[in-house]
């Protein structure tokens, strides 16, 4: 199902104003990842008022939305006549802006040229996330834009990119951990004990070892040889689901990128949570066919939990549960 692009309370029309007019826009915007608009619409349900490309607007303050790559808080509507007016209106609010374009691409580019330059270079891990606020804007028509100075992500349209390592890791799955650690602002280090469930071929183990942690890689299949011979890496050849927490003992970080049905992963997560032996969790919830929103909600309901769709996630969410976020 798709909602119309225009809210019912405003019909548009050419702007003939001498100065831009800035008015509150009584919605919160939720930007879906490329290719995943439908899961976001399903997650937000009847709260959706209208949709502009991948940008979904709902009335009222922000709500939890795991399938939103970026959330536009307290946006405003700006009606303007010229590109210069649009740019001046944005600069009067704050310095840094990034466009989300659906149509009117040429006009959006001309407005962007009049704004201060924002670097969008890929990060070199483990660089910190940008500290400066980054606002987002989009054109509804040639003379009307929606802009939000307060966004949930400091990255352009919520998309995190890295200078990739094309030699060390055995798969591109390592990018998920790089992004999760960057967004969290914390990661394992020397002295931390990590368990990587379903580790083969070893992309996550490679990341953790590179940070100085001790890693137990659990999988029925072997790690890639170049990962297995790294220092501080040990293997345990068995199923992640047959592993008993008490047999492993205290763990600083527990990771899972296992391919399985979400309900089975939830049972695994609850077993380790109940054990009280794990300080921090990062799991990938991989959906088979339709999105299992009920199980996603069950993960989110675990105290201290956060659900998000990372830039390099496919039809999956990342569940994060850190010790300091638990009640």
PDB file of C-alpha atoms in Angstrom:
ATOM      1  CA  UNK A   1       0.000   0.000   0.000  1.00  0.00           C
ATOM      2  CA  UNK A   2       1.201   3.531  -0.764  1.00  0.00           C
ATOM      3  CA  UNK A   3       0.032   6.792   0.753  1.00  0.00           C
ATOM      4  CA  UNK A   4      -0.262  10.012  -1.279  1.00  0.00           C
ATOM      5  CA  UNK A   5       2.706  12.357  -1.299  1.00  0.00           C
ATOM      6  CA  UNK A   6       0.717  15.390  -0.141  1.00  0.00           C
ATOM      7  CA  UNK A   7      -0.852  15.889   3.287  1.00  0.00           C
ATOM      8  CA  UNK A   8      -4.555  16.586   3.138  1.00  0.00           C
ATOM      9  CA  UNK A   9      -4.271  19.942   4.881  1.00  0.00           C
ATOM     10  CA  UNK A  10      -2.063  21.584   2.179  1.00  0.00           C
ATOM     11  CA  UNK A  11      -2.612  21.666  -1.564  1.00  0.00           C
ATOM     12  CA  UNK A  12       0.549  23.432  -2.723  1.00  0.00           C
ATOM     13  CA  UNK A  13       0.811  26.034  -5.468  1.00  0.00           C
ATOM     14  CA  UNK A  14       3.458  28.340  -6.835  1.00  0.00           C
ATOM     15  CA  UNK A  15       5.105  30.577  -4.281  1.00  0.00           C
ATOM     16  CA  UNK A  16       5.068  34.317  -5.030  1.00  0.00           C
ATOM     17  CA  UNK A  17       6.609  35.509  -1.768  1.00  0.00           C
ATOM     18  CA  UNK A  18       9.349  38.110  -1.458  1.00  0.00           C
ATOM     19  CA  UNK A  19      10.977  36.210   1.423  1.00  0.00           C
ATOM     20  CA  UNK A  20      10.892  32.541   2.361  1.00  0.00           C
ATOM     21  CA  UNK A  21       8.123  31.546   4.725  1.00  0.00           C
ATOM     22  CA  UNK A  22       9.102  28.987   7.359  1.00  0.00           C
ATOM     23  CA  UNK A  23       6.328  27.213   9.244  1.00  0.00           C
ATOM     24  CA  UNK A  24       6.273  24.132  11.519  1.00  0.00           C
ATOM     25  CA  UNK A  25       5.495  20.868   9.743  1.00  0.00           C
ATOM     26  CA  UNK A  26       3.407  18.799  12.159  1.00  0.00           C
ATOM     27  CA  UNK A  27       4.987  15.439  11.324  1.00  0.00           C
ATOM     28  CA  UNK A  28       8.056  13.339  12.025  1.00  0.00           C
ATOM     29  CA  UNK A  29       9.894  11.971   8.991  1.00  0.00           C
ATOM     30  CA  UNK A  30      11.250   8.408   8.792  1.00  0.00           C
ATOM     31  CA  UNK A  31      13.629   7.634   5.929  1.00  0.00           C
ATOM     32  CA  UNK A  32      13.582   3.982   4.855  1.00  0.00           C
ATOM     33  CA  UNK A  33      16.753   2.244   3.658  1.00  0.00           C
ATOM     34  CA  UNK A  34      16.955   1.726  -0.104  1.00  0.00           C
ATOM     35  CA  UNK A  35      14.734  -1.226  -0.986  1.00  0.00           C
ATOM     36  CA  UNK A  36      13.075  -1.498   2.438  1.00  0.00           C
ATOM     37  CA  UNK A  37      10.187   0.970   2.366  1.00  0.00           C
ATOM     38  CA  UNK A  38       7.580  -1.746   2.871  1.00  0.00           C
ATOM     39  CA  UNK A  39       8.967  -3.024   6.218  1.00  0.00           C
ATOM     40  CA  UNK A  40       9.018   0.565   7.488  1.00  0.00           C
ATOM     41  CA  UNK A  41       5.423   1.161   6.383  1.00  0.00           C
ATOM     42  CA  UNK A  42       4.391  -2.087   8.065  1.00  0.00           C
ATOM     43  CA  UNK A  43       6.239  -1.130  11.248  1.00  0.00           C
ATOM     44  CA  UNK A  44       4.631   2.320  11.432  1.00  0.00           C
ATOM     45  CA  UNK A  45       1.212   0.971  10.397  1.00  0.00           C
ATOM     46  CA  UNK A  46      -1.805   3.245  10.716  1.00  0.00           C
ATOM     47  CA  UNK A  47       0.309   6.120  11.975  1.00  0.00           C
ATOM     48  CA  UNK A  48       1.487   6.926   8.419  1.00  0.00           C
ATOM     49  CA  UNK A  49       0.030  10.130   6.970  1.00  0.00           C
ATOM     50  CA  UNK A  50       1.913  10.507   3.666  1.00  0.00           C
ATOM     51  CA  UNK A  51       4.998   9.287   1.817  1.00  0.00           C
ATOM     52  CA  UNK A  52       7.565  11.136  -0.300  1.00  0.00           C
ATOM     53  CA  UNK A  53       9.817   8.629  -2.037  1.00  0.00           C
ATOM     54  CA  UNK A  54      11.336   6.615   0.838  1.00  0.00           C
ATOM     55  CA  UNK A  55      10.494   9.358   3.353  1.00  0.00           C
ATOM     56  CA  UNK A  56       7.491   8.466   5.507  1.00  0.00           C
ATOM     57  CA  UNK A  57       5.686  11.146   7.529  1.00  0.00           C
ATOM     58  CA  UNK A  58       3.686  10.437  10.669  1.00  0.00           C
ATOM     59  CA  UNK A  59       1.983  13.001  12.920  1.00  0.00           C
ATOM     60  CA  UNK A  60       3.362  13.711  16.357  1.00  0.00           C
ATOM     61  CA  UNK A  61       6.744  13.241  18.025  1.00  0.00           C
ATOM     62  CA  UNK A  62       9.251  10.537  17.018  1.00  0.00           C
ATOM     63  CA  UNK A  63       8.491   6.927  17.811  1.00  0.00           C
ATOM     64  CA  UNK A  64      10.693   3.833  17.757  1.00  0.00           C
ATOM     65  CA  UNK A  65      11.233   2.694  14.166  1.00  0.00           C
ATOM     66  CA  UNK A  66      13.948   0.097  13.594  1.00  0.00           C
ATOM     67  CA  UNK A  67      13.480   0.228   9.811  1.00  0.00           C
ATOM     68  CA  UNK A  68      14.123   3.991   9.670  1.00  0.00           C
ATOM     69  CA  UNK A  69      17.650   4.778   8.496  1.00  0.00           C
ATOM     70  CA  UNK A  70      17.261   8.393   9.567  1.00  0.00           C
ATOM     71  CA  UNK A  71      14.554  10.146  11.580  1.00  0.00           C
ATOM     72  CA  UNK A  72      13.665  13.779  10.824  1.00  0.00           C
ATOM     73  CA  UNK A  73      12.583  15.409  14.093  1.00  0.00           C
ATOM     74  CA  UNK A  74      10.510  18.602  14.273  1.00  0.00           C
ATOM     75  CA  UNK A  75      10.766  19.480  10.558  1.00  0.00           C
ATOM     76  CA  UNK A  76       9.650  22.770   9.045  1.00  0.00           C
ATOM     77  CA  UNK A  77       8.084  23.682   5.700  1.00  0.00           C
ATOM     78  CA  UNK A  78       9.909  26.387   3.736  1.00  0.00           C
ATOM     79  CA  UNK A  79       8.146  28.122   0.856  1.00  0.00           C
ATOM     80  CA  UNK A  80      10.506  30.086  -1.384  1.00  0.00           C
ATOM     81  CA  UNK A  81      10.886  31.618  -4.830  1.00  0.00           C
ATOM     82  CA  UNK A  82      14.566  31.288  -5.718  1.00  0.00           C
ATOM     83  CA  UNK A  83      17.424  28.891  -5.043  1.00  0.00           C
ATOM     84  CA  UNK A  84      19.205  31.621  -3.090  1.00  0.00           C
ATOM     85  CA  UNK A  85      16.183  32.140  -0.861  1.00  0.00           C
ATOM     86  CA  UNK A  86      16.007  28.421  -0.116  1.00  0.00           C
ATOM     87  CA  UNK A  87      19.703  28.273   0.779  1.00  0.00           C
ATOM     88  CA  UNK A  88      19.495  31.371   2.968  1.00  0.00           C
ATOM     89  CA  UNK A  89      16.531  29.924   4.836  1.00  0.00           C
ATOM     90  CA  UNK A  90      18.447  26.744   5.565  1.00  0.00           C
ATOM     91  CA  UNK A  91      21.613  28.595   6.634  1.00  0.00           C
ATOM     92  CA  UNK A  92      19.563  30.756   8.986  1.00  0.00           C
ATOM     93  CA  UNK A  93      18.622  27.565  10.856  1.00  0.00           C
ATOM     94  CA  UNK A  94      22.053  25.873  11.002  1.00  0.00           C
ATOM     95  CA  UNK A  95      25.199  25.315   8.949  1.00  0.00           C
ATOM     96  CA  UNK A  96      25.265  21.693   7.755  1.00  0.00           C
ATOM     97  CA  UNK A  97      22.628  20.187   5.463  1.00  0.00           C
ATOM     98  CA  UNK A  98      22.228  17.192   3.173  1.00  0.00           C
ATOM     99  CA  UNK A  99      19.521  16.771   0.500  1.00  0.00           C
ATOM    100  CA  UNK A 100      17.240  13.807   0.022  1.00  0.00           C
ATOM    101  CA  UNK A 101      16.078  14.049  -3.587  1.00  0.00           C
ATOM    102  CA  UNK A 102      13.014  12.404  -5.091  1.00  0.00           C
ATOM    103  CA  UNK A 103      12.379  14.796  -7.981  1.00  0.00           C
ATOM    104  CA  UNK A 104      13.462  18.296  -9.048  1.00  0.00           C
ATOM    105  CA  UNK A 105      17.039  17.008  -8.944  1.00  0.00           C
ATOM    106  CA  UNK A 106      18.511  19.959 -10.855  1.00  0.00           C
ATOM    107  CA  UNK A 107      16.977  22.518  -8.510  1.00  0.00           C
ATOM    108  CA  UNK A 108      18.115  20.530  -5.488  1.00  0.00           C
ATOM    109  CA  UNK A 109      21.666  20.489  -6.869  1.00  0.00           C
ATOM    110  CA  UNK A 110      21.635  24.267  -7.415  1.00  0.00           C
ATOM    111  CA  UNK A 111      20.423  24.870  -3.846  1.00  0.00           C
ATOM    112  CA  UNK A 112      23.104  22.507  -2.517  1.00  0.00           C
ATOM    113  CA  UNK A 113      25.799  24.500  -4.347  1.00  0.00           C
ATOM    114  CA  UNK A 114      24.817  27.568  -2.332  1.00  0.00           C
ATOM    115  CA  UNK A 115      25.148  25.769   0.999  1.00  0.00           C
ATOM    116  CA  UNK A 116      28.379  25.171   2.968  1.00  0.00           C
ATOM    117  CA  UNK A 117      30.217  22.075   1.771  1.00  0.00           C
ATOM    118  CA  UNK A 118      29.654  18.903   3.803  1.00  0.00           C
ATOM    119  CA  UNK A 119      32.252  16.164   3.454  1.00  0.00           C
ATOM    120  CA  UNK A 120      30.823  12.735   2.733  1.00  0.00           C
ATOM    121  CA  UNK A 121      34.114  10.853   2.509  1.00  0.00           C
ATOM    122  CA  UNK A 122      34.061   7.227   3.672  1.00  0.00           C
ATOM    123  CA  UNK A 123      35.281   6.719   7.246  1.00  0.00           C
ATOM    124  CA  UNK A 124      38.543   5.017   8.059  1.00  0.00           C
ATOM    125  CA  UNK A 125      37.637   2.592  10.857  1.00  0.00           C
ATOM    126  CA  UNK A 126      37.870   3.120  13.827  1.00  0.00           C
ATOM    127  CA  UNK A 127      37.316   6.849  13.294  1.00  0.00           C
ATOM    128  CA  UNK A 128      34.499   8.330  15.412  1.00  0.00           C
ATOM    129  CA  UNK A 129      31.164   9.310  13.911  1.00  0.00           C
ATOM    130  CA  UNK A 130      30.836  12.986  12.927  1.00  0.00           C
ATOM    131  CA  UNK A 131      30.104  15.217  15.906  1.00  0.00           C
ATOM    132  CA  UNK A 132      28.515  18.139  14.036  1.00  0.00           C
ATOM    133  CA  UNK A 133      24.724  18.083  13.543  1.00  0.00           C
ATOM    134  CA  UNK A 134      23.623  17.319   9.990  1.00  0.00           C
ATOM    135  CA  UNK A 135      20.187  18.462   8.867  1.00  0.00           C
ATOM    136  CA  UNK A 136      18.158  16.951   6.033  1.00  0.00           C
ATOM    137  CA  UNK A 137      15.896  18.550   3.445  1.00  0.00           C
ATOM    138  CA  UNK A 138      13.808  17.559   0.457  1.00  0.00           C
ATOM    139  CA  UNK A 139      11.812  19.351  -2.229  1.00  0.00           C
ATOM    140  CA  UNK A 140       8.091  18.642  -2.356  1.00  0.00           C
ATOM    141  CA  UNK A 141       7.804  20.840  -5.434  1.00  0.00           C
ATOM    142  CA  UNK A 142       9.924  23.559  -7.049  1.00  0.00           C
ATOM    143  CA  UNK A 143       9.003  26.110  -4.398  1.00  0.00           C
ATOM    144  CA  UNK A 144       8.403  24.041  -1.275  1.00  0.00           C
ATOM    145  CA  UNK A 145      10.873  22.142   0.870  1.00  0.00           C
ATOM    146  CA  UNK A 146      10.687  20.191   4.091  1.00  0.00           C
ATOM    147  CA  UNK A 147      13.758  20.548   6.315  1.00  0.00           C
ATOM    148  CA  UNK A 148      14.749  19.028   9.652  1.00  0.00           C
ATOM    149  CA  UNK A 149      17.752  20.399  11.532  1.00  0.00           C
ATOM    150  CA  UNK A 150      17.465  17.635  14.134  1.00  0.00           C
ATOM    151  CA  UNK A 151      18.068  14.179  12.626  1.00  0.00           C
ATOM    152  CA  UNK A 152      18.830  10.885  14.312  1.00  0.00           C
ATOM    153  CA  UNK A 153      21.924  10.192  12.177  1.00  0.00           C
ATOM    154  CA  UNK A 154      25.005  12.409  11.664  1.00  0.00           C
ATOM    155  CA  UNK A 155      25.594  10.688   8.306  1.00  0.00           C
ATOM    156  CA  UNK A 156      24.112  11.786   4.942  1.00  0.00           C
ATOM    157  CA  UNK A 157      20.641  10.235   4.756  1.00  0.00           C
ATOM    158  CA  UNK A 158      21.737   7.850   7.512  1.00  0.00           C
ATOM    159  CA  UNK A 159      24.108   5.956   5.195  1.00  0.00           C
ATOM    160  CA  UNK A 160      27.458   4.992   6.745  1.00  0.00           C
ATOM    161  CA  UNK A 161      30.307   4.142   4.363  1.00  0.00           C
ATOM    162  CA  UNK A 162      33.856   3.064   5.086  1.00  0.00           C
ATOM    163  CA  UNK A 163      37.174   2.793   3.332  1.00  0.00           C
ATOM    164  CA  UNK A 164      36.965  -0.973   2.898  1.00  0.00           C
ATOM    165  CA  UNK A 165      39.663  -3.544   3.622  1.00  0.00           C
ATOM    166  CA  UNK A 166      39.675  -5.778   0.550  1.00  0.00           C
ATOM    167  CA  UNK A 167      42.530  -8.027   1.697  1.00  0.00           C
ATOM    168  CA  UNK A 168      42.189  -8.930   5.394  1.00  0.00           C
ATOM    169  CA  UNK A 169      38.607 -10.076   6.084  1.00  0.00           C
ATOM    170  CA  UNK A 170      37.206 -13.239   4.451  1.00  0.00           C
ATOM    171  CA  UNK A 171      33.790 -11.653   3.780  1.00  0.00           C
ATOM    172  CA  UNK A 172      32.096  -8.245   3.730  1.00  0.00           C
ATOM    173  CA  UNK A 173      30.124  -9.054   6.899  1.00  0.00           C
ATOM    174  CA  UNK A 174      32.825  -7.206   8.866  1.00  0.00           C
ATOM    175  CA  UNK A 175      31.220  -3.917   7.756  1.00  0.00           C
ATOM    176  CA  UNK A 176      28.218  -4.605   9.999  1.00  0.00           C
ATOM    177  CA  UNK A 177      30.411  -4.581  13.094  1.00  0.00           C
ATOM    178  CA  UNK A 178      32.364  -1.550  11.929  1.00  0.00           C
ATOM    179  CA  UNK A 179      29.105   0.365  11.552  1.00  0.00           C
ATOM    180  CA  UNK A 180      27.585  -0.862  14.821  1.00  0.00           C
ATOM    181  CA  UNK A 181      30.700   0.104  16.794  1.00  0.00           C
ATOM    182  CA  UNK A 182      30.876   3.494  15.066  1.00  0.00           C
ATOM    183  CA  UNK A 183      27.256   4.299  15.891  1.00  0.00           C
ATOM    184  CA  UNK A 184      27.618   3.070  19.467  1.00  0.00           C
ATOM    185  CA  UNK A 185      30.828   4.998  20.055  1.00  0.00           C
ATOM    186  CA  UNK A 186      32.319   2.005  21.868  1.00  0.00           C
ATOM    187  CA  UNK A 187      33.768  -1.395  21.012  1.00  0.00           C
ATOM    188  CA  UNK A 188      35.714  -4.292  22.528  1.00  0.00           C
ATOM    189  CA  UNK A 189      39.392  -3.857  23.265  1.00  0.00           C
ATOM    190  CA  UNK A 190      42.413  -5.583  24.801  1.00  0.00           C
ATOM    191  CA  UNK A 191      41.431  -7.837  27.680  1.00  0.00           C
ATOM    192  CA  UNK A 192      37.818  -8.249  26.555  1.00  0.00           C
ATOM    193  CA  UNK A 193      36.531 -11.781  26.051  1.00  0.00           C
ATOM    194  CA  UNK A 194      34.322 -12.132  22.968  1.00  0.00           C
ATOM    195  CA  UNK A 195      32.299 -15.089  21.691  1.00  0.00           C
ATOM    196  CA  UNK A 196      31.370 -15.085  17.994  1.00  0.00           C
ATOM    197  CA  UNK A 197      28.454 -17.455  17.359  1.00  0.00           C
ATOM    198  CA  UNK A 198      28.204 -18.813  13.819  1.00  0.00           C
ATOM    199  CA  UNK A 199      31.610 -17.330  13.109  1.00  0.00           C
ATOM    200  CA  UNK A 200      32.499 -19.005   9.785  1.00  0.00           C
ATOM    201  CA  UNK A 201      34.172 -17.763   7.612  1.00  0.00           C
ATOM    202  CA  UNK A 202      35.373 -15.289  10.255  1.00  0.00           C
ATOM    203  CA  UNK A 203      34.609 -11.690   9.242  1.00  0.00           C
ATOM    204  CA  UNK A 204      33.411 -10.696  12.715  1.00  0.00           C
ATOM    205  CA  UNK A 205      36.179 -12.654  14.438  1.00  0.00           C
ATOM    206  CA  UNK A 206      38.685 -10.774  12.244  1.00  0.00           C
ATOM    207  CA  UNK A 207      37.259  -7.420  13.420  1.00  0.00           C
ATOM    208  CA  UNK A 208      37.278  -8.369  17.089  1.00  0.00           C
ATOM    209  CA  UNK A 209      40.787  -9.785  16.987  1.00  0.00           C
ATOM    210  CA  UNK A 210      41.984  -6.649  15.252  1.00  0.00           C
ATOM    211  CA  UNK A 211      40.667  -4.576  18.147  1.00  0.00           C
ATOM    212  CA  UNK A 212      42.816  -6.544  20.571  1.00  0.00           C
ATOM    213  CA  UNK A 213      40.096  -8.766  22.055  1.00  0.00           C
ATOM    214  CA  UNK A 214      40.309 -12.486  22.785  1.00  0.00           C
ATOM    215  CA  UNK A 215      37.831 -14.303  20.540  1.00  0.00           C
ATOM    216  CA  UNK A 216      36.178 -17.710  20.793  1.00  0.00           C
ATOM    217  CA  UNK A 217      34.741 -18.531  17.362  1.00  0.00           C
ATOM    218  CA  UNK A 218      31.885 -21.039  17.511  1.00  0.00           C
ATOM    219  CA  UNK A 219      30.703 -22.822  14.355  1.00  0.00           C
ATOM    220  CA  UNK A 220      30.377 -26.328  12.957  1.00  0.00           C
ATOM    221  CA  UNK A 221      32.381 -25.145   9.942  1.00  0.00           C
ATOM    222  CA  UNK A 222      35.997 -23.984  10.183  1.00  0.00           C
ATOM    223  CA  UNK A 223      37.184 -20.398  10.038  1.00  0.00           C
ATOM    224  CA  UNK A 224      39.067 -19.202   6.994  1.00  0.00           C
ATOM    225  CA  UNK A 225      42.691 -20.299   7.551  1.00  0.00           C
ATOM    226  CA  UNK A 226      44.021 -16.739   7.550  1.00  0.00           C
ATOM    227  CA  UNK A 227      41.639 -15.877  10.411  1.00  0.00           C
ATOM    228  CA  UNK A 228      42.121 -19.110  12.361  1.00  0.00           C
ATOM    229  CA  UNK A 229      45.868 -18.562  12.661  1.00  0.00           C
ATOM    230  CA  UNK A 230      45.560 -15.038  14.057  1.00  0.00           C
ATOM    231  CA  UNK A 231      46.700 -14.574  17.677  1.00  0.00           C
ATOM    232  CA  UNK A 232      44.032 -14.545  20.425  1.00  0.00           C
ATOM    233  CA  UNK A 233      41.599 -16.538  18.235  1.00  0.00           C
ATOM    234  CA  UNK A 234      40.353 -19.989  19.281  1.00  0.00           C
ATOM    235  CA  UNK A 235      37.746 -22.219  17.642  1.00  0.00           C
ATOM    236  CA  UNK A 236      35.016 -24.432  19.056  1.00  0.00           C
ATOM    237  CA  UNK A 237      33.435 -26.687  16.434  1.00  0.00           C
ATOM    238  CA  UNK A 238      29.788 -26.988  17.398  1.00  0.00           C
ATOM    239  CA  UNK A 239      26.392 -25.420  16.784  1.00  0.00           C
ATOM    240  CA  UNK A 240      25.719 -22.063  18.380  1.00  0.00           C
ATOM    241  CA  UNK A 241      22.391 -23.474  19.548  1.00  0.00           C
ATOM    242  CA  UNK A 242      23.937 -26.422  21.378  1.00  0.00           C
ATOM    243  CA  UNK A 243      26.277 -24.246  23.389  1.00  0.00           C
ATOM    244  CA  UNK A 244      25.516 -23.894  27.090  1.00  0.00           C
ATOM    245  CA  UNK A 245      26.343 -20.468  28.590  1.00  0.00           C
ATOM    246  CA  UNK A 246      27.556 -22.079  31.819  1.00  0.00           C
ATOM    247  CA  UNK A 247      30.142 -24.065  29.839  1.00  0.00           C
ATOM    248  CA  UNK A 248      31.569 -20.841  28.404  1.00  0.00           C
ATOM    249  CA  UNK A 249      31.543 -18.658  31.513  1.00  0.00           C
ATOM    250  CA  UNK A 250      31.560 -14.849  31.729  1.00  0.00           C
ATOM    251  CA  UNK A 251      31.677 -13.010  28.392  1.00  0.00           C
ATOM    252  CA  UNK A 252      32.250  -9.295  27.783  1.00  0.00           C
ATOM    253  CA  UNK A 253      30.693  -9.354  24.310  1.00  0.00           C
ATOM    254  CA  UNK A 254      28.489 -11.987  22.637  1.00  0.00           C
ATOM    255  CA  UNK A 255      28.020 -11.754  18.869  1.00  0.00           C
ATOM    256  CA  UNK A 256      25.835 -13.629  16.393  1.00  0.00           C
ATOM    257  CA  UNK A 257      25.516 -13.342  12.640  1.00  0.00           C
ATOM    258  CA  UNK A 258      23.914 -16.798  12.449  1.00  0.00           C
ATOM    259  CA  UNK A 259      21.467 -17.558   9.637  1.00  0.00           C
ATOM    260  CA  UNK A 260      18.319 -18.883  11.320  1.00  0.00           C
ATOM    261  CA  UNK A 261      14.668 -18.073  11.857  1.00  0.00           C
ATOM    262  CA  UNK A 262      14.160 -15.035  14.130  1.00  0.00           C
ATOM    263  CA  UNK A 263      12.136 -17.006  16.698  1.00  0.00           C
ATOM    264  CA  UNK A 264      15.021 -19.448  17.178  1.00  0.00           C
ATOM    265  CA  UNK A 265      17.495 -16.603  17.569  1.00  0.00           C
ATOM    266  CA  UNK A 266      15.196 -14.977  20.155  1.00  0.00           C
ATOM    267  CA  UNK A 267      15.212 -18.167  22.233  1.00  0.00           C
ATOM    268  CA  UNK A 268      19.014 -18.208  22.015  1.00  0.00           C
ATOM    269  CA  UNK A 269      19.243 -14.550  23.078  1.00  0.00           C
ATOM    270  CA  UNK A 270      16.881 -15.095  26.006  1.00  0.00           C
ATOM    271  CA  UNK A 271      18.904 -18.102  27.190  1.00  0.00           C
ATOM    272  CA  UNK A 272      22.106 -16.074  27.283  1.00  0.00           C
ATOM    273  CA  UNK A 273      20.342 -13.072  28.845  1.00  0.00           C
ATOM    274  CA  UNK A 274      18.916 -15.274  31.587  1.00  0.00           C
ATOM    275  CA  UNK A 275      22.356 -16.733  32.305  1.00  0.00           C
ATOM    276  CA  UNK A 276      23.610 -13.337  33.466  1.00  0.00           C
ATOM    277  CA  UNK A 277      27.028 -14.166  32.029  1.00  0.00           C
ATOM    278  CA  UNK A 278      27.072 -11.656  29.166  1.00  0.00           C
ATOM    279  CA  UNK A 279      27.755  -7.948  29.445  1.00  0.00           C
ATOM    280  CA  UNK A 280      27.023  -6.856  25.850  1.00  0.00           C
ATOM    281  CA  UNK A 281      25.194  -8.374  22.866  1.00  0.00           C
ATOM    282  CA  UNK A 282      25.216  -7.659  19.125  1.00  0.00           C
ATOM    283  CA  UNK A 283      23.046 -10.029  17.039  1.00  0.00           C
ATOM    284  CA  UNK A 284      21.851  -9.912  13.438  1.00  0.00           C
ATOM    285  CA  UNK A 285      18.167 -10.856  13.070  1.00  0.00           C
ATOM    286  CA  UNK A 286      17.801 -12.320   9.570  1.00  0.00           C
ATOM    287  CA  UNK A 287      14.272 -12.486   8.166  1.00  0.00           C
ATOM    288  CA  UNK A 288      13.202 -15.394   5.979  1.00  0.00           C
ATOM    289  CA  UNK A 289      10.530 -14.243   3.513  1.00  0.00           C
ATOM    290  CA  UNK A 290       8.188 -11.749   5.182  1.00  0.00           C
ATOM    291  CA  UNK A 291       9.410  -9.470   7.953  1.00  0.00           C
ATOM    292  CA  UNK A 292       8.646 -10.973  11.359  1.00  0.00           C
ATOM    293  CA  UNK A 293       7.645  -7.781  13.162  1.00  0.00           C
ATOM    294  CA  UNK A 294       6.349  -9.656  16.219  1.00  0.00           C
ATOM    295  CA  UNK A 295       9.727 -11.241  16.919  1.00  0.00           C
ATOM    296  CA  UNK A 296      11.465  -7.925  16.264  1.00  0.00           C
ATOM    297  CA  UNK A 297       9.212  -6.345  18.910  1.00  0.00           C
ATOM    298  CA  UNK A 298      10.080  -9.162  21.312  1.00  0.00           C
ATOM    299  CA  UNK A 299      13.791  -8.407  20.853  1.00  0.00           C
ATOM    300  CA  UNK A 300      13.125  -4.694  21.391  1.00  0.00           C
ATOM    301  CA  UNK A 301      11.206  -5.481  24.594  1.00  0.00           C
ATOM    302  CA  UNK A 302      14.253  -7.057  26.251  1.00  0.00           C
ATOM    303  CA  UNK A 303      15.387  -4.402  28.778  1.00  0.00           C
ATOM    304  CA  UNK A 304      18.204  -2.218  27.470  1.00  0.00           C
ATOM    305  CA  UNK A 305      17.688  -3.223  23.840  1.00  0.00           C
ATOM    306  CA  UNK A 306      18.072  -1.230  20.652  1.00  0.00           C
ATOM    307  CA  UNK A 307      17.032  -2.368  17.157  1.00  0.00           C
ATOM    308  CA  UNK A 308      18.391  -0.780  13.988  1.00  0.00           C
ATOM    309  CA  UNK A 309      18.846  -1.371  10.292  1.00  0.00           C
ATOM    310  CA  UNK A 310      22.499  -0.828   9.432  1.00  0.00           C
ATOM    311  CA  UNK A 311      23.526   0.555   6.052  1.00  0.00           C
ATOM    312  CA  UNK A 312      25.007  -2.784   4.992  1.00  0.00           C
ATOM    313  CA  UNK A 313      22.158  -4.900   6.407  1.00  0.00           C
ATOM    314  CA  UNK A 314      19.977  -6.646   3.892  1.00  0.00           C
ATOM    315  CA  UNK A 315      16.541  -7.963   4.955  1.00  0.00           C
ATOM    316  CA  UNK A 316      17.722  -8.004   8.551  1.00  0.00           C
ATOM    317  CA  UNK A 317      17.956  -5.916  11.703  1.00  0.00           C
ATOM    318  CA  UNK A 318      20.742  -5.586  14.246  1.00  0.00           C
ATOM    319  CA  UNK A 319      19.885  -6.135  17.914  1.00  0.00           C
ATOM    320  CA  UNK A 320      22.166  -4.393  20.416  1.00  0.00           C
ATOM    321  CA  UNK A 321      21.951  -4.774  24.174  1.00  0.00           C
ATOM    322  CA  UNK A 322      24.634  -3.121  26.310  1.00  0.00           C
ATOM    323  CA  UNK A 323      25.078  -3.584  30.041  1.00  0.00           C
ATOM    324  CA  UNK A 324      24.988   0.151  30.778  1.00  0.00           C
ATOM    325  CA  UNK A 325      21.604   0.524  29.076  1.00  0.00           C
ATOM    326  CA  UNK A 326      19.821  -2.036  31.230  1.00  0.00           C
ATOM    327  CA  UNK A 327      17.659  -0.879  34.139  1.00  0.00           C
TER     328      UNK A 327
END
